[in-house]
């Protein structure tokens, strides 16, 4: 801390007092970070640099560690080329659960955002269906392109701010790093498949 005194971290407090701690973007963490976590999780004890508690502390029985990431720790993928592979000893500490997008949740948030930005529910739902079609197509035909729920959420805001088509919103939100020809091919393929 700025006062040069030890300040407890959320992880240390969760570990000591017992609660759920969720670390996001684990597949983007450095190897040194994961080795430290591995030691903590494997031994259920850890010596935090707390001058009041110099001895290793035991994990509280209610401490639960959740790790999230965009890949399953197997290294880079077409959508996430800079992700790191977990070493086997670290991966062995976890059960892996695939957690995809929840369409009901995505729809509820999209409609809430649409209301906030003055976009009619019918227009928001039509755009949401379009996002889902593009996502489904890209998952099979262009796995390097990510069509996340953020597309739906920000898309309804785009539709409220400018007089633009669904296709233009998709170009601005999803295909910004895709060449124009590929973007147009995807848009046409989705339109033809509709």
Short mmCIF file of N, CA and C in Angstrom, two decimals:
data_model
loop_
_atom_site.label_atom_id
_atom_site.label_comp_id
_atom_site.label_asym_id
_atom_site.label_seq_id
_atom_site.Cartn_x
_atom_site.Cartn_y
_atom_site.Cartn_z
N UNK A 1 0.84 -1.19 0.00
CA UNK A 1 0.00 0.00 0.00
C UNK A 1 0.88 1.25 0.00
N UNK A 2 0.32 2.45 -0.27
CA UNK A 2 1.12 3.68 -0.28
C UNK A 2 1.77 3.96 1.08
N UNK A 3 1.18 3.47 2.16
CA UNK A 3 1.75 3.72 3.50
C UNK A 3 2.86 2.73 3.83
N UNK A 4 3.18 1.85 2.89
CA UNK A 4 4.22 0.84 3.07
C UNK A 4 3.86 -0.19 4.15
N UNK A 5 2.55 -0.38 4.34
CA UNK A 5 2.06 -1.38 5.29
C UNK A 5 1.36 -2.48 4.52
N UNK A 6 1.36 -3.66 5.10
CA UNK A 6 0.70 -4.80 4.46
C UNK A 6 -0.80 -4.53 4.34
N UNK A 7 -1.36 -4.82 3.18
CA UNK A 7 -2.81 -4.72 2.97
C UNK A 7 -3.30 -6.07 2.50
N UNK A 8 -4.27 -6.63 3.20
CA UNK A 8 -4.83 -7.92 2.83
C UNK A 8 -5.44 -7.85 1.44
N UNK A 9 -5.26 -8.90 0.68
CA UNK A 9 -5.88 -8.99 -0.65
C UNK A 9 -7.20 -9.74 -0.54
N UNK A 10 -8.09 -9.58 -1.50
CA UNK A 10 -9.33 -10.35 -1.47
C UNK A 10 -9.07 -11.87 -1.43
N UNK A 11 -8.02 -12.33 -2.12
CA UNK A 11 -7.70 -13.76 -2.08
C UNK A 11 -7.31 -14.19 -0.67
N UNK A 12 -6.45 -13.42 -0.02
CA UNK A 12 -6.02 -13.76 1.34
C UNK A 12 -7.21 -13.78 2.30
N UNK A 13 -8.09 -12.80 2.19
CA UNK A 13 -9.27 -12.74 3.07
C UNK A 13 -10.20 -13.92 2.82
N UNK A 14 -10.41 -14.25 1.56
CA UNK A 14 -11.27 -15.39 1.22
C UNK A 14 -10.66 -16.69 1.72
N UNK A 15 -9.37 -16.85 1.52
CA UNK A 15 -8.65 -18.05 1.94
C UNK A 15 -8.74 -18.22 3.46
N UNK A 16 -8.54 -17.15 4.19
CA UNK A 16 -8.49 -17.19 5.65
C UNK A 16 -9.88 -17.27 6.28
N UNK A 17 -10.86 -16.53 5.72
CA UNK A 17 -12.17 -16.39 6.36
C UNK A 17 -13.24 -17.31 5.77
N UNK A 18 -12.97 -17.88 4.60
CA UNK A 18 -13.92 -18.80 4.00
C UNK A 18 -14.98 -18.11 3.17
N UNK A 19 -14.78 -18.11 1.87
CA UNK A 19 -15.77 -17.61 0.91
C UNK A 19 -15.34 -18.09 -0.47
N UNK A 20 -16.17 -17.80 -1.45
CA UNK A 20 -15.84 -18.15 -2.83
C UNK A 20 -14.97 -17.04 -3.40
N UNK A 21 -13.86 -17.43 -4.01
CA UNK A 21 -12.99 -16.48 -4.70
C UNK A 21 -12.93 -16.90 -6.16
N UNK A 22 -13.24 -15.97 -7.06
CA UNK A 22 -13.22 -16.27 -8.48
C UNK A 22 -12.12 -15.46 -9.15
N UNK A 23 -11.21 -16.16 -9.81
CA UNK A 23 -10.14 -15.51 -10.58
C UNK A 23 -10.46 -15.66 -12.06
N UNK A 24 -10.61 -14.54 -12.74
CA UNK A 24 -10.94 -14.56 -14.16
C UNK A 24 -9.66 -14.51 -14.99
N UNK A 25 -9.79 -14.89 -16.24
CA UNK A 25 -8.69 -14.84 -17.21
C UNK A 25 -7.49 -15.68 -16.77
N UNK A 26 -7.74 -16.84 -16.15
CA UNK A 26 -6.64 -17.67 -15.68
C UNK A 26 -5.75 -18.17 -16.81
N UNK A 27 -6.33 -18.35 -17.98
CA UNK A 27 -5.53 -18.82 -19.11
C UNK A 27 -4.65 -17.72 -19.69
N UNK A 28 -4.69 -16.55 -19.07
CA UNK A 28 -3.83 -15.44 -19.48
C UNK A 28 -2.84 -15.08 -18.37
N UNK A 29 -2.84 -15.88 -17.29
CA UNK A 29 -1.95 -15.62 -16.16
C UNK A 29 -0.54 -16.12 -16.47
N UNK A 30 0.43 -15.52 -15.80
CA UNK A 30 1.81 -15.95 -15.98
C UNK A 30 2.04 -17.28 -15.27
N UNK A 31 3.05 -17.98 -15.69
CA UNK A 31 3.40 -19.25 -15.06
C UNK A 31 3.72 -19.09 -13.59
N UNK A 32 4.40 -18.00 -13.21
CA UNK A 32 4.73 -17.76 -11.80
C UNK A 32 3.48 -17.62 -10.94
N UNK A 33 2.49 -16.93 -11.46
CA UNK A 33 1.22 -16.77 -10.74
C UNK A 33 0.57 -18.13 -10.53
N UNK A 34 0.55 -18.95 -11.56
CA UNK A 34 -0.09 -20.26 -11.46
C UNK A 34 0.67 -21.20 -10.54
N UNK A 35 1.99 -21.10 -10.50
CA UNK A 35 2.78 -21.92 -9.57
C UNK A 35 2.43 -21.55 -8.13
N UNK A 36 2.29 -20.26 -7.86
CA UNK A 36 1.91 -19.81 -6.52
C UNK A 36 0.53 -20.33 -6.14
N UNK A 37 -0.41 -20.21 -7.06
CA UNK A 37 -1.75 -20.74 -6.79
C UNK A 37 -1.73 -22.25 -6.60
N UNK A 38 -0.93 -22.92 -7.40
CA UNK A 38 -0.82 -24.38 -7.31
C UNK A 38 -0.37 -24.79 -5.90
N UNK A 39 0.63 -24.10 -5.38
CA UNK A 39 1.13 -24.39 -4.04
C UNK A 39 0.03 -24.19 -3.00
N UNK A 40 -0.68 -23.08 -3.11
CA UNK A 40 -1.75 -22.77 -2.17
C UNK A 40 -2.86 -23.82 -2.22
N UNK A 41 -3.29 -24.17 -3.42
CA UNK A 41 -4.41 -25.10 -3.58
C UNK A 41 -4.03 -26.53 -3.25
N UNK A 42 -2.81 -26.91 -3.54
CA UNK A 42 -2.37 -28.28 -3.28
C UNK A 42 -2.20 -28.55 -1.79
N UNK A 43 -1.75 -27.54 -1.05
CA UNK A 43 -1.42 -27.74 0.36
C UNK A 43 -2.49 -27.25 1.32
N UNK A 44 -3.50 -26.55 0.82
CA UNK A 44 -4.52 -25.94 1.69
C UNK A 44 -3.90 -25.05 2.76
N UNK A 45 -2.72 -24.55 2.51
CA UNK A 45 -2.10 -23.60 3.43
C UNK A 45 -1.19 -22.69 2.60
N UNK A 46 -0.97 -21.48 3.15
CA UNK A 46 -0.13 -20.54 2.42
C UNK A 46 0.38 -19.47 3.39
N UNK A 47 1.61 -19.04 3.20
CA UNK A 47 2.19 -17.98 4.01
C UNK A 47 2.08 -16.66 3.25
N UNK A 48 1.06 -15.89 3.58
CA UNK A 48 0.91 -14.57 2.98
C UNK A 48 1.93 -13.62 3.61
N UNK A 49 2.34 -12.58 2.92
CA UNK A 49 3.36 -11.68 3.48
C UNK A 49 2.78 -10.72 4.52
N UNK A 50 2.01 -11.27 5.45
CA UNK A 50 1.36 -10.50 6.49
C UNK A 50 2.22 -10.53 7.75
N UNK A 51 2.78 -9.39 8.18
CA UNK A 51 3.67 -9.40 9.35
C UNK A 51 2.98 -9.85 10.64
N UNK A 52 1.64 -9.80 10.67
CA UNK A 52 0.91 -10.25 11.86
C UNK A 52 0.74 -11.78 11.88
N UNK A 53 0.88 -12.39 10.72
CA UNK A 53 0.70 -13.84 10.59
C UNK A 53 1.83 -14.38 9.72
N UNK A 54 2.99 -14.52 10.26
CA UNK A 54 4.15 -14.95 9.47
C UNK A 54 4.12 -16.44 9.15
N UNK A 55 3.44 -17.23 9.97
CA UNK A 55 3.38 -18.67 9.74
C UNK A 55 2.36 -18.97 8.63
N UNK A 56 2.53 -20.10 7.94
CA UNK A 56 1.52 -20.47 6.93
C UNK A 56 0.14 -20.60 7.58
N UNK A 57 -0.84 -20.14 6.85
CA UNK A 57 -2.22 -20.19 7.35
C UNK A 57 -2.98 -21.28 6.63
N UNK A 58 -3.85 -21.94 7.34
CA UNK A 58 -4.68 -23.01 6.76
C UNK A 58 -5.86 -22.38 6.03
N UNK A 59 -6.22 -23.01 4.94
CA UNK A 59 -7.41 -22.56 4.21
C UNK A 59 -8.64 -22.83 5.08
N UNK A 60 -9.54 -21.90 5.11
CA UNK A 60 -10.81 -22.08 5.81
C UNK A 60 -11.57 -23.20 5.12
N UNK A 61 -12.33 -23.95 5.88
CA UNK A 61 -13.07 -25.08 5.28
C UNK A 61 -14.10 -24.63 4.26
N UNK A 62 -14.52 -23.36 4.31
CA UNK A 62 -15.50 -22.85 3.35
C UNK A 62 -14.84 -22.07 2.20
N UNK A 63 -13.53 -22.13 2.10
CA UNK A 63 -12.84 -21.46 0.99
C UNK A 63 -13.04 -22.29 -0.28
N UNK A 64 -13.53 -21.63 -1.32
CA UNK A 64 -13.72 -22.27 -2.62
C UNK A 64 -13.07 -21.37 -3.67
N UNK A 65 -12.20 -21.97 -4.47
CA UNK A 65 -11.50 -21.23 -5.52
C UNK A 65 -12.11 -21.61 -6.86
N UNK A 66 -12.57 -20.62 -7.61
CA UNK A 66 -13.07 -20.82 -8.97
C UNK A 66 -12.14 -20.09 -9.94
N UNK A 67 -11.75 -20.77 -10.98
CA UNK A 67 -10.93 -20.16 -12.01
C UNK A 67 -11.70 -20.12 -13.32
N UNK A 68 -11.69 -18.98 -13.98
CA UNK A 68 -12.40 -18.83 -15.25
C UNK A 68 -11.41 -18.43 -16.34
N UNK A 69 -11.74 -18.78 -17.55
CA UNK A 69 -10.91 -18.40 -18.68
C UNK A 69 -11.66 -18.61 -19.97
N UNK A 70 -11.07 -18.15 -21.04
CA UNK A 70 -11.71 -18.28 -22.35
C UNK A 70 -11.34 -19.58 -23.05
N UNK A 71 -10.32 -20.26 -22.54
CA UNK A 71 -9.96 -21.57 -23.07
C UNK A 71 -9.89 -22.53 -21.88
N UNK A 72 -9.71 -23.78 -22.13
CA UNK A 72 -9.67 -24.76 -21.04
C UNK A 72 -8.23 -25.04 -20.60
N UNK A 73 -7.37 -24.05 -20.74
CA UNK A 73 -6.00 -24.22 -20.31
C UNK A 73 -5.16 -25.04 -21.25
N UNK A 74 -5.65 -25.21 -22.47
CA UNK A 74 -4.92 -26.02 -23.45
C UNK A 74 -4.10 -25.17 -24.41
N UNK A 75 -4.02 -23.88 -24.13
CA UNK A 75 -3.20 -23.01 -24.96
C UNK A 75 -4.03 -22.19 -25.94
N UNK A 76 -3.36 -21.65 -26.93
CA UNK A 76 -4.02 -20.73 -27.85
C UNK A 76 -5.10 -21.43 -28.68
N UNK A 77 -6.03 -20.61 -29.13
CA UNK A 77 -7.10 -21.07 -30.01
C UNK A 77 -7.28 -20.02 -31.09
N UNK A 78 -8.08 -20.30 -32.12
CA UNK A 78 -8.26 -19.27 -33.16
C UNK A 78 -8.81 -17.95 -32.62
N UNK A 79 -9.69 -18.01 -31.62
CA UNK A 79 -10.26 -16.79 -31.06
C UNK A 79 -9.34 -16.14 -30.03
N UNK A 80 -8.52 -16.95 -29.35
CA UNK A 80 -7.68 -16.45 -28.26
C UNK A 80 -6.23 -16.91 -28.48
N UNK A 81 -5.55 -16.32 -29.45
CA UNK A 81 -4.22 -16.81 -29.84
C UNK A 81 -3.12 -16.57 -28.81
N UNK A 82 -3.34 -15.73 -27.83
CA UNK A 82 -2.28 -15.42 -26.86
C UNK A 82 -2.49 -16.11 -25.52
N UNK A 83 -3.37 -17.08 -25.43
CA UNK A 83 -3.62 -17.76 -24.16
C UNK A 83 -2.55 -18.80 -23.89
N UNK A 84 -2.35 -19.09 -22.62
CA UNK A 84 -1.28 -19.99 -22.19
C UNK A 84 -1.82 -21.37 -21.85
N UNK A 85 -0.98 -22.34 -22.06
CA UNK A 85 -1.32 -23.72 -21.69
C UNK A 85 -1.00 -23.92 -20.21
N UNK A 86 -1.92 -24.56 -19.47
CA UNK A 86 -1.65 -24.89 -18.07
C UNK A 86 -0.71 -26.08 -18.02
N UNK A 87 0.21 -26.07 -17.06
CA UNK A 87 1.01 -27.28 -16.92
C UNK A 87 0.14 -28.33 -16.20
N UNK A 88 0.49 -29.58 -16.35
CA UNK A 88 -0.35 -30.68 -15.90
C UNK A 88 -0.60 -30.66 -14.40
N UNK A 89 0.40 -30.28 -13.61
CA UNK A 89 0.19 -30.27 -12.15
C UNK A 89 -0.84 -29.21 -11.75
N UNK A 90 -0.86 -28.09 -12.45
CA UNK A 90 -1.85 -27.06 -12.15
C UNK A 90 -3.24 -27.50 -12.62
N UNK A 91 -3.34 -27.99 -13.83
CA UNK A 91 -4.63 -28.42 -14.36
C UNK A 91 -5.23 -29.53 -13.51
N UNK A 92 -4.38 -30.34 -12.90
CA UNK A 92 -4.84 -31.47 -12.08
C UNK A 92 -5.59 -31.01 -10.83
N UNK A 93 -5.45 -29.76 -10.44
CA UNK A 93 -6.12 -29.24 -9.23
C UNK A 93 -7.59 -28.93 -9.48
N UNK A 94 -8.01 -28.95 -10.73
CA UNK A 94 -9.34 -28.44 -11.06
C UNK A 94 -10.22 -29.48 -11.78
N UNK A 95 -11.52 -29.28 -11.63
CA UNK A 95 -12.51 -29.92 -12.51
C UNK A 95 -12.85 -28.86 -13.55
N UNK A 96 -12.93 -29.23 -14.80
CA UNK A 96 -13.23 -28.28 -15.85
C UNK A 96 -14.69 -28.40 -16.26
N UNK A 97 -15.38 -27.26 -16.28
CA UNK A 97 -16.79 -27.22 -16.65
C UNK A 97 -16.94 -26.22 -17.79
N UNK A 98 -17.49 -26.66 -18.91
CA UNK A 98 -17.76 -25.74 -20.01
C UNK A 98 -19.01 -24.94 -19.66
N UNK A 99 -18.92 -23.64 -19.76
CA UNK A 99 -20.04 -22.77 -19.43
C UNK A 99 -20.26 -21.86 -20.63
N UNK A 100 -21.20 -22.22 -21.47
CA UNK A 100 -21.46 -21.44 -22.68
C UNK A 100 -22.33 -20.23 -22.39
N UNK A 101 -22.77 -19.59 -23.44
CA UNK A 101 -23.63 -18.43 -23.30
C UNK A 101 -25.04 -18.86 -22.94
N UNK A 102 -25.68 -18.14 -22.05
CA UNK A 102 -27.05 -18.41 -21.61
C UNK A 102 -27.97 -17.49 -22.41
N UNK A 103 -28.72 -18.07 -23.34
CA UNK A 103 -29.54 -17.24 -24.22
C UNK A 103 -30.64 -16.49 -23.47
N UNK A 104 -31.22 -17.11 -22.45
CA UNK A 104 -32.27 -16.42 -21.68
C UNK A 104 -31.69 -15.20 -20.96
N UNK A 105 -30.51 -15.39 -20.39
CA UNK A 105 -29.85 -14.27 -19.71
C UNK A 105 -29.47 -13.19 -20.72
N UNK A 106 -28.92 -13.60 -21.85
CA UNK A 106 -28.54 -12.64 -22.89
C UNK A 106 -29.75 -11.85 -23.37
N UNK A 107 -30.88 -12.53 -23.54
CA UNK A 107 -32.10 -11.85 -24.00
C UNK A 107 -32.59 -10.86 -22.94
N UNK A 108 -32.58 -11.27 -21.68
CA UNK A 108 -33.06 -10.38 -20.62
C UNK A 108 -32.21 -9.12 -20.54
N UNK A 109 -30.89 -9.27 -20.61
CA UNK A 109 -30.01 -8.10 -20.54
C UNK A 109 -30.17 -7.23 -21.78
N UNK A 110 -30.29 -7.86 -22.94
CA UNK A 110 -30.47 -7.10 -24.18
C UNK A 110 -31.75 -6.27 -24.13
N UNK A 111 -32.85 -6.87 -23.65
CA UNK A 111 -34.11 -6.13 -23.57
C UNK A 111 -34.03 -5.02 -22.53
N UNK A 112 -33.33 -5.27 -21.44
CA UNK A 112 -33.14 -4.22 -20.43
C UNK A 112 -32.36 -3.05 -21.02
N UNK A 113 -31.29 -3.36 -21.74
CA UNK A 113 -30.49 -2.30 -22.37
C UNK A 113 -31.30 -1.58 -23.44
N UNK A 114 -32.09 -2.34 -24.19
CA UNK A 114 -32.92 -1.73 -25.23
C UNK A 114 -33.89 -0.71 -24.62
N UNK A 115 -34.51 -1.10 -23.51
CA UNK A 115 -35.44 -0.19 -22.83
C UNK A 115 -34.70 1.07 -22.39
N UNK A 116 -33.52 0.88 -21.82
CA UNK A 116 -32.72 2.02 -21.35
C UNK A 116 -32.39 2.98 -22.49
N UNK A 117 -32.12 2.43 -23.68
CA UNK A 117 -31.73 3.27 -24.82
C UNK A 117 -32.91 3.62 -25.73
N UNK A 118 -34.14 3.27 -25.32
CA UNK A 118 -35.32 3.64 -26.09
C UNK A 118 -35.51 2.85 -27.37
N UNK A 119 -34.99 1.62 -27.41
CA UNK A 119 -35.16 0.76 -28.58
C UNK A 119 -36.34 -0.17 -28.34
N UNK A 120 -37.23 -0.25 -29.30
CA UNK A 120 -38.42 -1.09 -29.19
C UNK A 120 -38.05 -2.55 -28.99
N UNK A 121 -38.81 -3.27 -28.15
CA UNK A 121 -38.54 -4.68 -27.88
C UNK A 121 -38.47 -5.53 -29.15
N UNK A 122 -39.37 -5.25 -30.10
CA UNK A 122 -39.38 -6.04 -31.34
C UNK A 122 -38.08 -5.87 -32.12
N UNK A 123 -37.59 -4.65 -32.16
CA UNK A 123 -36.33 -4.38 -32.87
C UNK A 123 -35.17 -5.06 -32.14
N UNK A 124 -35.17 -4.97 -30.81
CA UNK A 124 -34.11 -5.60 -30.02
C UNK A 124 -34.13 -7.12 -30.20
N UNK A 125 -35.31 -7.73 -30.18
CA UNK A 125 -35.41 -9.19 -30.33
C UNK A 125 -35.01 -9.63 -31.74
N UNK A 126 -35.36 -8.83 -32.72
CA UNK A 126 -34.96 -9.15 -34.10
C UNK A 126 -33.43 -9.10 -34.23
N UNK A 127 -32.82 -8.09 -33.62
CA UNK A 127 -31.37 -7.98 -33.66
C UNK A 127 -30.73 -9.15 -32.90
N UNK A 128 -31.30 -9.51 -31.76
CA UNK A 128 -30.78 -10.62 -30.97
C UNK A 128 -30.81 -11.92 -31.78
N UNK A 129 -31.89 -12.18 -32.48
CA UNK A 129 -31.97 -13.38 -33.33
C UNK A 129 -30.91 -13.35 -34.41
N UNK A 130 -30.67 -12.16 -34.95
CA UNK A 130 -29.64 -12.01 -35.98
C UNK A 130 -28.24 -12.31 -35.39
N UNK A 131 -27.97 -11.80 -34.20
CA UNK A 131 -26.69 -12.07 -33.53
C UNK A 131 -26.51 -13.57 -33.34
N UNK A 132 -27.56 -14.26 -32.90
CA UNK A 132 -27.48 -15.70 -32.68
C UNK A 132 -27.19 -16.47 -33.97
N UNK A 133 -27.80 -16.01 -35.07
CA UNK A 133 -27.54 -16.67 -36.36
C UNK A 133 -26.08 -16.48 -36.79
N UNK A 134 -25.58 -15.26 -36.63
CA UNK A 134 -24.18 -14.99 -36.99
C UNK A 134 -23.26 -15.80 -36.08
N UNK A 135 -23.56 -15.86 -34.79
CA UNK A 135 -22.74 -16.63 -33.84
C UNK A 135 -22.71 -18.10 -34.25
N UNK A 136 -23.85 -18.66 -34.53
CA UNK A 136 -23.93 -20.08 -34.91
C UNK A 136 -23.13 -20.34 -36.18
N UNK A 137 -23.25 -19.47 -37.15
CA UNK A 137 -22.52 -19.63 -38.40
C UNK A 137 -21.01 -19.53 -38.17
N UNK A 138 -20.59 -18.54 -37.39
CA UNK A 138 -19.16 -18.35 -37.15
C UNK A 138 -18.56 -19.49 -36.33
N UNK A 139 -19.33 -20.05 -35.40
CA UNK A 139 -18.82 -21.16 -34.59
C UNK A 139 -18.40 -22.34 -35.46
N UNK A 140 -19.13 -22.58 -36.54
CA UNK A 140 -18.82 -23.72 -37.41
C UNK A 140 -17.93 -23.34 -38.59
N UNK A 141 -18.13 -22.16 -39.15
CA UNK A 141 -17.43 -21.80 -40.38
C UNK A 141 -16.26 -20.83 -40.20
N UNK A 142 -16.27 -20.06 -39.13
CA UNK A 142 -15.19 -19.09 -38.86
C UNK A 142 -14.90 -19.06 -37.36
N UNK A 143 -14.31 -20.13 -36.82
CA UNK A 143 -14.10 -20.19 -35.36
C UNK A 143 -13.16 -19.13 -34.81
N UNK A 144 -12.47 -18.43 -35.68
CA UNK A 144 -11.59 -17.37 -35.21
C UNK A 144 -12.35 -16.10 -34.85
N UNK A 145 -13.63 -16.04 -35.21
CA UNK A 145 -14.44 -14.84 -34.96
C UNK A 145 -15.34 -15.09 -33.75
N UNK A 146 -15.24 -14.23 -32.77
CA UNK A 146 -16.03 -14.33 -31.54
C UNK A 146 -17.26 -13.43 -31.65
N UNK A 147 -18.43 -14.02 -31.45
CA UNK A 147 -19.67 -13.25 -31.42
C UNK A 147 -20.24 -13.44 -30.01
N UNK A 148 -19.83 -12.60 -29.10
CA UNK A 148 -20.19 -12.75 -27.69
C UNK A 148 -21.51 -12.04 -27.40
N UNK A 149 -22.08 -12.25 -26.21
CA UNK A 149 -23.28 -11.49 -25.83
C UNK A 149 -23.07 -9.98 -25.84
N UNK A 150 -21.83 -9.56 -25.70
CA UNK A 150 -21.55 -8.11 -25.76
C UNK A 150 -22.05 -7.53 -27.09
N UNK A 151 -22.04 -8.33 -28.13
CA UNK A 151 -22.56 -7.88 -29.43
C UNK A 151 -24.03 -7.48 -29.31
N UNK A 152 -24.80 -8.30 -28.61
CA UNK A 152 -26.23 -8.00 -28.42
C UNK A 152 -26.42 -6.76 -27.56
N UNK A 153 -25.67 -6.68 -26.46
CA UNK A 153 -25.85 -5.59 -25.51
C UNK A 153 -25.48 -4.24 -26.12
N UNK A 154 -24.31 -4.19 -26.76
CA UNK A 154 -23.85 -2.93 -27.34
C UNK A 154 -24.62 -2.65 -28.64
N UNK A 155 -25.01 -3.71 -29.32
CA UNK A 155 -25.72 -3.54 -30.58
C UNK A 155 -27.01 -2.75 -30.45
N UNK A 156 -27.78 -3.01 -29.39
CA UNK A 156 -29.03 -2.25 -29.23
C UNK A 156 -28.74 -0.78 -28.94
N UNK A 157 -27.63 -0.51 -28.28
CA UNK A 157 -27.23 0.88 -28.08
C UNK A 157 -26.87 1.51 -29.42
N UNK A 158 -26.13 0.78 -30.26
CA UNK A 158 -25.79 1.28 -31.59
C UNK A 158 -27.06 1.61 -32.37
N UNK A 159 -28.02 0.71 -32.30
CA UNK A 159 -29.25 0.91 -33.06
C UNK A 159 -30.02 2.14 -32.57
N UNK A 160 -29.81 2.52 -31.32
CA UNK A 160 -30.49 3.70 -30.80
C UNK A 160 -29.77 4.99 -31.17
N UNK A 161 -28.47 4.93 -31.37
CA UNK A 161 -27.68 6.15 -31.58
C UNK A 161 -27.62 6.57 -33.04
N UNK A 162 -27.63 5.58 -33.93
CA UNK A 162 -27.47 5.91 -35.34
C UNK A 162 -28.50 5.14 -36.14
N UNK A 163 -28.84 5.67 -37.26
CA UNK A 163 -29.75 4.98 -38.17
C UNK A 163 -28.93 3.98 -38.97
N UNK A 164 -28.76 2.79 -38.41
CA UNK A 164 -27.93 1.79 -39.08
C UNK A 164 -28.67 0.47 -39.18
N UNK A 165 -28.22 -0.34 -40.11
CA UNK A 165 -28.82 -1.67 -40.29
C UNK A 165 -28.18 -2.65 -39.30
N UNK A 166 -28.82 -3.78 -39.15
CA UNK A 166 -28.24 -4.84 -38.32
C UNK A 166 -26.87 -5.24 -38.85
N UNK A 167 -26.78 -5.31 -40.17
CA UNK A 167 -25.51 -5.72 -40.80
C UNK A 167 -24.40 -4.73 -40.47
N UNK A 168 -24.71 -3.43 -40.49
CA UNK A 168 -23.69 -2.43 -40.19
C UNK A 168 -23.27 -2.51 -38.73
N UNK A 169 -24.23 -2.75 -37.85
CA UNK A 169 -23.90 -2.91 -36.43
C UNK A 169 -22.97 -4.12 -36.24
N UNK A 170 -23.26 -5.19 -36.97
CA UNK A 170 -22.42 -6.39 -36.87
C UNK A 170 -21.01 -6.11 -37.39
N UNK A 171 -20.90 -5.37 -38.47
CA UNK A 171 -19.58 -5.02 -39.01
C UNK A 171 -18.81 -4.19 -37.98
N UNK A 172 -19.46 -3.23 -37.37
CA UNK A 172 -18.80 -2.35 -36.40
C UNK A 172 -18.41 -3.08 -35.12
N UNK A 173 -19.20 -4.05 -34.72
CA UNK A 173 -18.98 -4.71 -33.43
C UNK A 173 -18.18 -6.01 -33.52
N UNK A 174 -18.40 -6.79 -34.55
CA UNK A 174 -17.80 -8.13 -34.62
C UNK A 174 -16.70 -8.23 -35.66
N UNK A 175 -16.91 -7.64 -36.80
CA UNK A 175 -15.99 -7.83 -37.92
C UNK A 175 -14.94 -6.73 -38.02
N UNK A 176 -14.69 -6.04 -36.93
CA UNK A 176 -13.74 -4.92 -36.97
C UNK A 176 -12.31 -5.34 -37.27
N UNK A 177 -11.96 -6.59 -36.97
CA UNK A 177 -10.61 -7.07 -37.29
C UNK A 177 -10.63 -8.14 -38.38
N UNK A 178 -11.75 -8.21 -39.08
CA UNK A 178 -11.91 -9.18 -40.17
C UNK A 178 -11.87 -8.42 -41.49
N UNK A 179 -11.27 -9.02 -42.50
CA UNK A 179 -11.24 -8.32 -43.79
C UNK A 179 -12.66 -8.17 -44.33
N UNK A 180 -12.85 -7.14 -45.12
CA UNK A 180 -14.18 -6.78 -45.60
C UNK A 180 -14.84 -7.89 -46.41
N UNK A 181 -14.07 -8.58 -47.25
CA UNK A 181 -14.64 -9.65 -48.08
C UNK A 181 -15.19 -10.78 -47.22
N UNK A 182 -14.44 -11.18 -46.19
CA UNK A 182 -14.91 -12.25 -45.30
C UNK A 182 -16.16 -11.81 -44.55
N UNK A 183 -16.16 -10.58 -44.06
CA UNK A 183 -17.33 -10.06 -43.35
C UNK A 183 -18.56 -10.09 -44.26
N UNK A 184 -18.40 -9.64 -45.49
CA UNK A 184 -19.54 -9.63 -46.43
C UNK A 184 -19.99 -11.06 -46.74
N UNK A 185 -19.05 -11.98 -46.90
CA UNK A 185 -19.40 -13.39 -47.16
C UNK A 185 -20.22 -13.96 -46.01
N UNK A 186 -19.83 -13.66 -44.79
CA UNK A 186 -20.57 -14.16 -43.62
C UNK A 186 -21.96 -13.56 -43.58
N UNK A 187 -22.05 -12.26 -43.79
CA UNK A 187 -23.36 -11.59 -43.79
C UNK A 187 -24.28 -12.19 -44.85
N UNK A 188 -23.74 -12.43 -46.03
CA UNK A 188 -24.56 -13.02 -47.11
C UNK A 188 -24.95 -14.46 -46.78
N UNK A 189 -24.03 -15.23 -46.23
CA UNK A 189 -24.31 -16.62 -45.89
C UNK A 189 -25.42 -16.71 -44.84
N UNK A 190 -25.37 -15.82 -43.86
CA UNK A 190 -26.40 -15.81 -42.82
C UNK A 190 -27.74 -15.37 -43.41
N UNK A 191 -27.69 -14.39 -44.30
CA UNK A 191 -28.93 -13.90 -44.93
C UNK A 191 -29.54 -15.01 -45.79
N UNK A 192 -28.72 -15.73 -46.54
CA UNK A 192 -29.23 -16.81 -47.40
C UNK A 192 -29.76 -17.98 -46.59
N UNK A 193 -29.17 -18.19 -45.41
CA UNK A 193 -29.61 -19.31 -44.56
C UNK A 193 -30.83 -18.98 -43.73
N UNK A 194 -31.21 -17.71 -43.70
CA UNK A 194 -32.35 -17.29 -42.86
C UNK A 194 -33.67 -17.73 -43.44
#
